[in-house]
């Protein structure tokens, strides 16, 4: 009890101390180098996320996730690290999450355990991974809630979902920085945890 508060206070203290540190002068970055390009891309992605995110929809989806009996999360290829990050963010705080990593090709069979009171978070961007779309469709057909994180309202994953978060212009690709998508995934996990803590805080 109190450990989460202690971590928050310690983190705030470190951030305060970092502001007091004078950054040593370094040579100017080489124009167009990989670090400069990705940092710039990341800053643009974060700015776009801040400007375009529908806070009402985000809060609604966080509430659906918090109310789920069991959470499932699925993704493949470059989107897979986002699914793993979401699952890890919850598990480290003691919240159950089933990561459908498709080892051995079992993801669809595993996803069949998801019922009407469970929620699947499915993440896929163009070119869309058929197995992820298939798992989303299967859970939706069983009456479950499916949250799609994708790059278009007309993507096959959005069509398979009950709710969608669209990352237009922020979708991961081989040239992207992943900053916008990563921030969204972490924010969604944190919002879920906070909502689950609310009843305890008021009891």
PDB file of C-alpha atoms in Angstrom:
ATOM      1  CA  UNK A   1       0.000   0.000   0.000  1.00  0.00           C
ATOM      2  CA  UNK A   2       1.389   3.403  -0.983  1.00  0.00           C
ATOM      3  CA  UNK A   3       4.017   1.969  -3.310  1.00  0.00           C
ATOM      4  CA  UNK A   4       2.508   3.548  -6.444  1.00  0.00           C
ATOM      5  CA  UNK A   5       2.408   6.938  -4.719  1.00  0.00           C
ATOM      6  CA  UNK A   6       6.032   6.543  -3.647  1.00  0.00           C
ATOM      7  CA  UNK A   7       7.056   5.722  -7.231  1.00  0.00           C
ATOM      8  CA  UNK A   8       5.213   8.805  -8.501  1.00  0.00           C
ATOM      9  CA  UNK A   9       6.848  11.098  -5.942  1.00  0.00           C
ATOM     10  CA  UNK A  10      10.277   9.644  -6.652  1.00  0.00           C
ATOM     11  CA  UNK A  11       9.756  10.100 -10.397  1.00  0.00           C
ATOM     12  CA  UNK A  12       8.676  13.721  -9.865  1.00  0.00           C
ATOM     13  CA  UNK A  13      11.790  14.331  -7.758  1.00  0.00           C
ATOM     14  CA  UNK A  14      14.057  12.936 -10.477  1.00  0.00           C
ATOM     15  CA  UNK A  15      12.377  15.109 -13.107  1.00  0.00           C
ATOM     16  CA  UNK A  16      12.887  18.137 -10.859  1.00  0.00           C
ATOM     17  CA  UNK A  17      16.578  17.286 -10.423  1.00  0.00           C
ATOM     18  CA  UNK A  18      17.024  16.770 -14.178  1.00  0.00           C
ATOM     19  CA  UNK A  19      15.820  20.313 -14.837  1.00  0.00           C
ATOM     20  CA  UNK A  20      18.675  21.608 -12.674  1.00  0.00           C
ATOM     21  CA  UNK A  21      21.329  19.738 -14.617  1.00  0.00           C
ATOM     22  CA  UNK A  22      23.144  21.834 -17.189  1.00  0.00           C
ATOM     23  CA  UNK A  23      23.278  19.981 -20.477  1.00  0.00           C
ATOM     24  CA  UNK A  24      26.894  19.912 -21.712  1.00  0.00           C
ATOM     25  CA  UNK A  25      27.597  21.562 -25.005  1.00  0.00           C
ATOM     26  CA  UNK A  26      27.992  19.126 -27.851  1.00  0.00           C
ATOM     27  CA  UNK A  27      28.693  19.462 -31.511  1.00  0.00           C
ATOM     28  CA  UNK A  28      25.693  20.209 -33.667  1.00  0.00           C
ATOM     29  CA  UNK A  29      23.991  17.098 -34.993  1.00  0.00           C
ATOM     30  CA  UNK A  30      24.790  16.137 -38.536  1.00  0.00           C
ATOM     31  CA  UNK A  31      21.974  17.345 -40.740  1.00  0.00           C
ATOM     32  CA  UNK A  32      19.843  14.454 -41.826  1.00  0.00           C
ATOM     33  CA  UNK A  33      21.448  11.820 -39.573  1.00  0.00           C
ATOM     34  CA  UNK A  34      19.278   8.978 -38.254  1.00  0.00           C
ATOM     35  CA  UNK A  35      18.955  10.353 -34.728  1.00  0.00           C
ATOM     36  CA  UNK A  36      17.924  13.817 -35.908  1.00  0.00           C
ATOM     37  CA  UNK A  37      15.398  12.433 -38.362  1.00  0.00           C
ATOM     38  CA  UNK A  38      13.757  10.127 -35.848  1.00  0.00           C
ATOM     39  CA  UNK A  39      13.682  12.746 -33.076  1.00  0.00           C
ATOM     40  CA  UNK A  40      12.036  15.199 -35.458  1.00  0.00           C
ATOM     41  CA  UNK A  41       9.566  12.561 -36.630  1.00  0.00           C
ATOM     42  CA  UNK A  42       8.787  11.641 -33.018  1.00  0.00           C
ATOM     43  CA  UNK A  43       8.107  15.250 -32.068  1.00  0.00           C
ATOM     44  CA  UNK A  44       5.771  15.636 -35.039  1.00  0.00           C
ATOM     45  CA  UNK A  45       3.932  12.410 -34.150  1.00  0.00           C
ATOM     46  CA  UNK A  46       3.431  13.512 -30.541  1.00  0.00           C
ATOM     47  CA  UNK A  47       2.170  16.903 -31.671  1.00  0.00           C
ATOM     48  CA  UNK A  48      -0.291  15.279 -34.060  1.00  0.00           C
ATOM     49  CA  UNK A  49      -1.486  12.894 -31.348  1.00  0.00           C
ATOM     50  CA  UNK A  50      -2.145  15.795 -28.981  1.00  0.00           C
ATOM     51  CA  UNK A  51      -4.009  17.740 -31.655  1.00  0.00           C
ATOM     52  CA  UNK A  52      -6.152  14.927 -33.051  1.00  0.00           C
ATOM     53  CA  UNK A  53      -7.000  12.645 -30.117  1.00  0.00           C
ATOM     54  CA  UNK A  54     -10.696  12.594 -29.216  1.00  0.00           C
ATOM     55  CA  UNK A  55     -10.497  12.765 -25.397  1.00  0.00           C
ATOM     56  CA  UNK A  56     -14.137  11.750 -24.936  1.00  0.00           C
ATOM     57  CA  UNK A  57     -13.725   8.609 -27.031  1.00  0.00           C
ATOM     58  CA  UNK A  58     -10.403   7.831 -25.339  1.00  0.00           C
ATOM     59  CA  UNK A  59     -12.037   8.047 -21.910  1.00  0.00           C
ATOM     60  CA  UNK A  60     -14.943   5.866 -23.059  1.00  0.00           C
ATOM     61  CA  UNK A  61     -12.579   3.189 -24.359  1.00  0.00           C
ATOM     62  CA  UNK A  62     -10.484   3.292 -21.190  1.00  0.00           C
ATOM     63  CA  UNK A  63     -13.702   2.680 -19.238  1.00  0.00           C
ATOM     64  CA  UNK A  64     -14.569  -0.338 -21.392  1.00  0.00           C
ATOM     65  CA  UNK A  65     -11.099  -1.773 -20.832  1.00  0.00           C
ATOM     66  CA  UNK A  66     -11.286  -1.200 -17.089  1.00  0.00           C
ATOM     67  CA  UNK A  67     -14.641  -2.984 -16.870  1.00  0.00           C
ATOM     68  CA  UNK A  68     -13.522  -6.093 -18.789  1.00  0.00           C
ATOM     69  CA  UNK A  69     -13.373  -9.449 -17.059  1.00  0.00           C
ATOM     70  CA  UNK A  70     -10.274 -10.405 -19.056  1.00  0.00           C
ATOM     71  CA  UNK A  71      -8.213  -8.344 -21.485  1.00  0.00           C
ATOM     72  CA  UNK A  72      -6.738  -9.854 -24.622  1.00  0.00           C
ATOM     73  CA  UNK A  73      -4.284  -7.994 -26.851  1.00  0.00           C
ATOM     74  CA  UNK A  74      -3.155  -9.031 -30.308  1.00  0.00           C
ATOM     75  CA  UNK A  75      -0.780  -7.686 -32.952  1.00  0.00           C
ATOM     76  CA  UNK A  76       1.876  -8.930 -35.333  1.00  0.00           C
ATOM     77  CA  UNK A  77       4.958  -7.673 -37.143  1.00  0.00           C
ATOM     78  CA  UNK A  78       5.937  -4.042 -36.363  1.00  0.00           C
ATOM     79  CA  UNK A  79       2.775  -3.562 -34.292  1.00  0.00           C
ATOM     80  CA  UNK A  80       3.684  -6.456 -31.999  1.00  0.00           C
ATOM     81  CA  UNK A  81       5.970  -4.374 -29.717  1.00  0.00           C
ATOM     82  CA  UNK A  82       2.981  -2.092 -29.038  1.00  0.00           C
ATOM     83  CA  UNK A  83       0.866  -5.061 -27.933  1.00  0.00           C
ATOM     84  CA  UNK A  84       3.700  -6.341 -25.755  1.00  0.00           C
ATOM     85  CA  UNK A  85       4.137  -2.882 -24.204  1.00  0.00           C
ATOM     86  CA  UNK A  86       0.424  -2.660 -23.416  1.00  0.00           C
ATOM     87  CA  UNK A  87       0.421  -6.103 -21.797  1.00  0.00           C
ATOM     88  CA  UNK A  88       3.600  -5.394 -19.828  1.00  0.00           C
ATOM     89  CA  UNK A  89       2.260  -2.031 -18.610  1.00  0.00           C
ATOM     90  CA  UNK A  90      -0.736  -3.814 -17.103  1.00  0.00           C
ATOM     91  CA  UNK A  91       1.011  -6.906 -15.805  1.00  0.00           C
ATOM     92  CA  UNK A  92       3.643  -4.929 -13.922  1.00  0.00           C
ATOM     93  CA  UNK A  93       0.828  -3.232 -11.996  1.00  0.00           C
ATOM     94  CA  UNK A  94      -0.895  -6.525 -11.214  1.00  0.00           C
ATOM     95  CA  UNK A  95      -3.627  -6.372 -13.884  1.00  0.00           C
ATOM     96  CA  UNK A  96      -4.215  -9.517 -15.930  1.00  0.00           C
ATOM     97  CA  UNK A  97      -3.732  -9.312 -19.685  1.00  0.00           C
ATOM     98  CA  UNK A  98      -3.481 -12.152 -22.201  1.00  0.00           C
ATOM     99  CA  UNK A  99      -0.979 -11.428 -24.984  1.00  0.00           C
ATOM    100  CA  UNK A 100      -1.851 -13.398 -28.123  1.00  0.00           C
ATOM    101  CA  UNK A 101       1.666 -13.638 -29.524  1.00  0.00           C
ATOM    102  CA  UNK A 102       0.784 -16.429 -32.019  1.00  0.00           C
ATOM    103  CA  UNK A 103       3.701 -18.652 -31.044  1.00  0.00           C
ATOM    104  CA  UNK A 104       3.059 -21.944 -32.782  1.00  0.00           C
ATOM    105  CA  UNK A 105       0.105 -20.414 -34.612  1.00  0.00           C
ATOM    106  CA  UNK A 106      -2.182 -20.748 -31.574  1.00  0.00           C
ATOM    107  CA  UNK A 107      -3.433 -17.143 -31.354  1.00  0.00           C
ATOM    108  CA  UNK A 108      -6.831 -17.737 -32.969  1.00  0.00           C
ATOM    109  CA  UNK A 109      -7.466 -20.814 -30.810  1.00  0.00           C
ATOM    110  CA  UNK A 110      -6.370 -18.863 -27.701  1.00  0.00           C
ATOM    111  CA  UNK A 111      -8.625 -15.948 -28.644  1.00  0.00           C
ATOM    112  CA  UNK A 112     -11.616 -18.294 -28.635  1.00  0.00           C
ATOM    113  CA  UNK A 113     -11.454 -18.155 -24.844  1.00  0.00           C
ATOM    114  CA  UNK A 114     -12.565 -14.499 -25.025  1.00  0.00           C
ATOM    115  CA  UNK A 115     -16.244 -14.148 -24.159  1.00  0.00           C
ATOM    116  CA  UNK A 116     -18.919 -11.425 -24.154  1.00  0.00           C
ATOM    117  CA  UNK A 117     -17.605  -9.835 -20.943  1.00  0.00           C
ATOM    118  CA  UNK A 118     -14.008  -9.703 -22.184  1.00  0.00           C
ATOM    119  CA  UNK A 119     -12.271  -7.083 -24.324  1.00  0.00           C
ATOM    120  CA  UNK A 120      -9.769  -7.600 -27.139  1.00  0.00           C
ATOM    121  CA  UNK A 121      -7.353  -4.839 -28.091  1.00  0.00           C
ATOM    122  CA  UNK A 122      -6.320  -5.486 -31.698  1.00  0.00           C
ATOM    123  CA  UNK A 123      -3.512  -3.451 -33.271  1.00  0.00           C
ATOM    124  CA  UNK A 124      -2.773  -3.502 -36.993  1.00  0.00           C
ATOM    125  CA  UNK A 125      -1.752  -1.000 -39.648  1.00  0.00           C
ATOM    126  CA  UNK A 126      -1.404  -1.228 -43.417  1.00  0.00           C
ATOM    127  CA  UNK A 127      -0.550  -3.764 -44.693  1.00  0.00           C
ATOM    128  CA  UNK A 128      -3.004  -5.378 -42.276  1.00  0.00           C
ATOM    129  CA  UNK A 129      -2.174  -8.682 -40.653  1.00  0.00           C
ATOM    130  CA  UNK A 130      -4.952 -11.195 -41.531  1.00  0.00           C
ATOM    131  CA  UNK A 131      -4.583 -13.177 -38.290  1.00  0.00           C
ATOM    132  CA  UNK A 132      -5.206 -10.050 -36.175  1.00  0.00           C
ATOM    133  CA  UNK A 133      -8.299  -9.115 -38.192  1.00  0.00           C
ATOM    134  CA  UNK A 134      -9.528 -12.713 -37.943  1.00  0.00           C
ATOM    135  CA  UNK A 135      -9.184 -12.750 -34.154  1.00  0.00           C
ATOM    136  CA  UNK A 136     -11.042  -9.427 -33.889  1.00  0.00           C
ATOM    137  CA  UNK A 137     -13.882 -10.703 -36.081  1.00  0.00           C
ATOM    138  CA  UNK A 138     -14.153 -13.922 -34.080  1.00  0.00           C
ATOM    139  CA  UNK A 139     -14.461 -12.144 -30.742  1.00  0.00           C
ATOM    140  CA  UNK A 140     -16.943  -9.580 -32.059  1.00  0.00           C
ATOM    141  CA  UNK A 141     -19.141 -12.376 -33.448  1.00  0.00           C
ATOM    142  CA  UNK A 142     -19.218 -13.950 -29.972  1.00  0.00           C
ATOM    143  CA  UNK A 143     -20.588 -10.694 -28.553  1.00  0.00           C
ATOM    144  CA  UNK A 144     -17.305  -9.396 -27.170  1.00  0.00           C
ATOM    145  CA  UNK A 145     -15.953  -5.858 -27.200  1.00  0.00           C
ATOM    146  CA  UNK A 146     -13.113  -5.293 -29.664  1.00  0.00           C
ATOM    147  CA  UNK A 147     -10.969  -2.140 -29.576  1.00  0.00           C
ATOM    148  CA  UNK A 148      -9.118  -1.566 -32.837  1.00  0.00           C
ATOM    149  CA  UNK A 149      -6.028   0.599 -32.972  1.00  0.00           C
ATOM    150  CA  UNK A 150      -5.437   1.177 -36.654  1.00  0.00           C
ATOM    151  CA  UNK A 151      -4.726   3.807 -39.298  1.00  0.00           C
ATOM    152  CA  UNK A 152      -8.037   4.240 -41.147  1.00  0.00           C
ATOM    153  CA  UNK A 153     -11.773   4.173 -40.543  1.00  0.00           C
ATOM    154  CA  UNK A 154     -12.072   1.891 -43.571  1.00  0.00           C
ATOM    155  CA  UNK A 155      -9.348  -0.560 -42.574  1.00  0.00           C
ATOM    156  CA  UNK A 156     -10.443  -4.213 -42.284  1.00  0.00           C
ATOM    157  CA  UNK A 157      -9.586  -4.112 -38.586  1.00  0.00           C
ATOM    158  CA  UNK A 158     -11.891  -1.147 -37.944  1.00  0.00           C
ATOM    159  CA  UNK A 159     -14.682  -3.073 -39.661  1.00  0.00           C
ATOM    160  CA  UNK A 160     -14.063  -6.003 -37.305  1.00  0.00           C
ATOM    161  CA  UNK A 161     -14.161  -3.859 -34.154  1.00  0.00           C
ATOM    162  CA  UNK A 162     -16.854  -2.406 -31.931  1.00  0.00           C
ATOM    163  CA  UNK A 163     -14.729   0.683 -31.187  1.00  0.00           C
ATOM    164  CA  UNK A 164     -11.706   2.178 -32.937  1.00  0.00           C
ATOM    165  CA  UNK A 165      -8.859   4.560 -32.255  1.00  0.00           C
ATOM    166  CA  UNK A 166      -7.551   5.876 -35.567  1.00  0.00           C
ATOM    167  CA  UNK A 167      -3.919   6.985 -35.751  1.00  0.00           C
ATOM    168  CA  UNK A 168      -4.044   8.893 -39.018  1.00  0.00           C
ATOM    169  CA  UNK A 169      -0.533   9.829 -40.047  1.00  0.00           C
ATOM    170  CA  UNK A 170       0.838   8.206 -36.878  1.00  0.00           C
ATOM    171  CA  UNK A 171       0.760   4.557 -37.853  1.00  0.00           C
ATOM    172  CA  UNK A 172       4.016   2.651 -37.413  1.00  0.00           C
ATOM    173  CA  UNK A 173       5.985   2.012 -40.566  1.00  0.00           C
ATOM    174  CA  UNK A 174       9.588   1.228 -41.371  1.00  0.00           C
ATOM    175  CA  UNK A 175      10.468   4.950 -41.452  1.00  0.00           C
ATOM    176  CA  UNK A 176       8.391   6.095 -38.468  1.00  0.00           C
ATOM    177  CA  UNK A 177       9.562   6.881 -34.958  1.00  0.00           C
ATOM    178  CA  UNK A 178       6.706   5.001 -33.186  1.00  0.00           C
ATOM    179  CA  UNK A 179       6.508   7.852 -30.671  1.00  0.00           C
ATOM    180  CA  UNK A 180       2.828   8.655 -31.225  1.00  0.00           C
ATOM    181  CA  UNK A 181       1.655   5.046 -31.167  1.00  0.00           C
ATOM    182  CA  UNK A 182       3.832   4.210 -28.152  1.00  0.00           C
ATOM    183  CA  UNK A 183       2.533   7.188 -26.185  1.00  0.00           C
ATOM    184  CA  UNK A 184      -1.065   6.244 -26.995  1.00  0.00           C
ATOM    185  CA  UNK A 185      -0.569   2.642 -25.845  1.00  0.00           C
ATOM    186  CA  UNK A 186       1.006   3.693 -22.558  1.00  0.00           C
ATOM    187  CA  UNK A 187      -1.673   6.337 -21.968  1.00  0.00           C
ATOM    188  CA  UNK A 188      -4.407   3.776 -22.577  1.00  0.00           C
ATOM    189  CA  UNK A 189      -2.843   1.379 -20.072  1.00  0.00           C
ATOM    190  CA  UNK A 190      -2.405   4.119 -17.457  1.00  0.00           C
ATOM    191  CA  UNK A 191      -5.988   5.360 -17.939  1.00  0.00           C
ATOM    192  CA  UNK A 192      -7.294   1.811 -17.505  1.00  0.00           C
ATOM    193  CA  UNK A 193      -5.344   1.362 -14.268  1.00  0.00           C
ATOM    194  CA  UNK A 194      -6.525   4.716 -12.920  1.00  0.00           C
ATOM    195  CA  UNK A 195     -10.165   3.840 -13.628  1.00  0.00           C
ATOM    196  CA  UNK A 196      -9.817   0.526 -11.840  1.00  0.00           C
ATOM    197  CA  UNK A 197      -8.385   2.365  -8.850  1.00  0.00           C
ATOM    198  CA  UNK A 198     -11.313   4.823  -8.647  1.00  0.00           C
ATOM    199  CA  UNK A 199     -13.729   2.587  -6.682  1.00  0.00           C
ATOM    200  CA  UNK A 200     -11.019   1.810  -4.144  1.00  0.00           C
ATOM    201  CA  UNK A 201     -10.193   5.488  -3.786  1.00  0.00           C
ATOM    202  CA  UNK A 202     -13.834   6.373  -3.024  1.00  0.00           C
ATOM    203  CA  UNK A 203     -14.664   3.375  -0.813  1.00  0.00           C
TER     204      UNK A 203
END
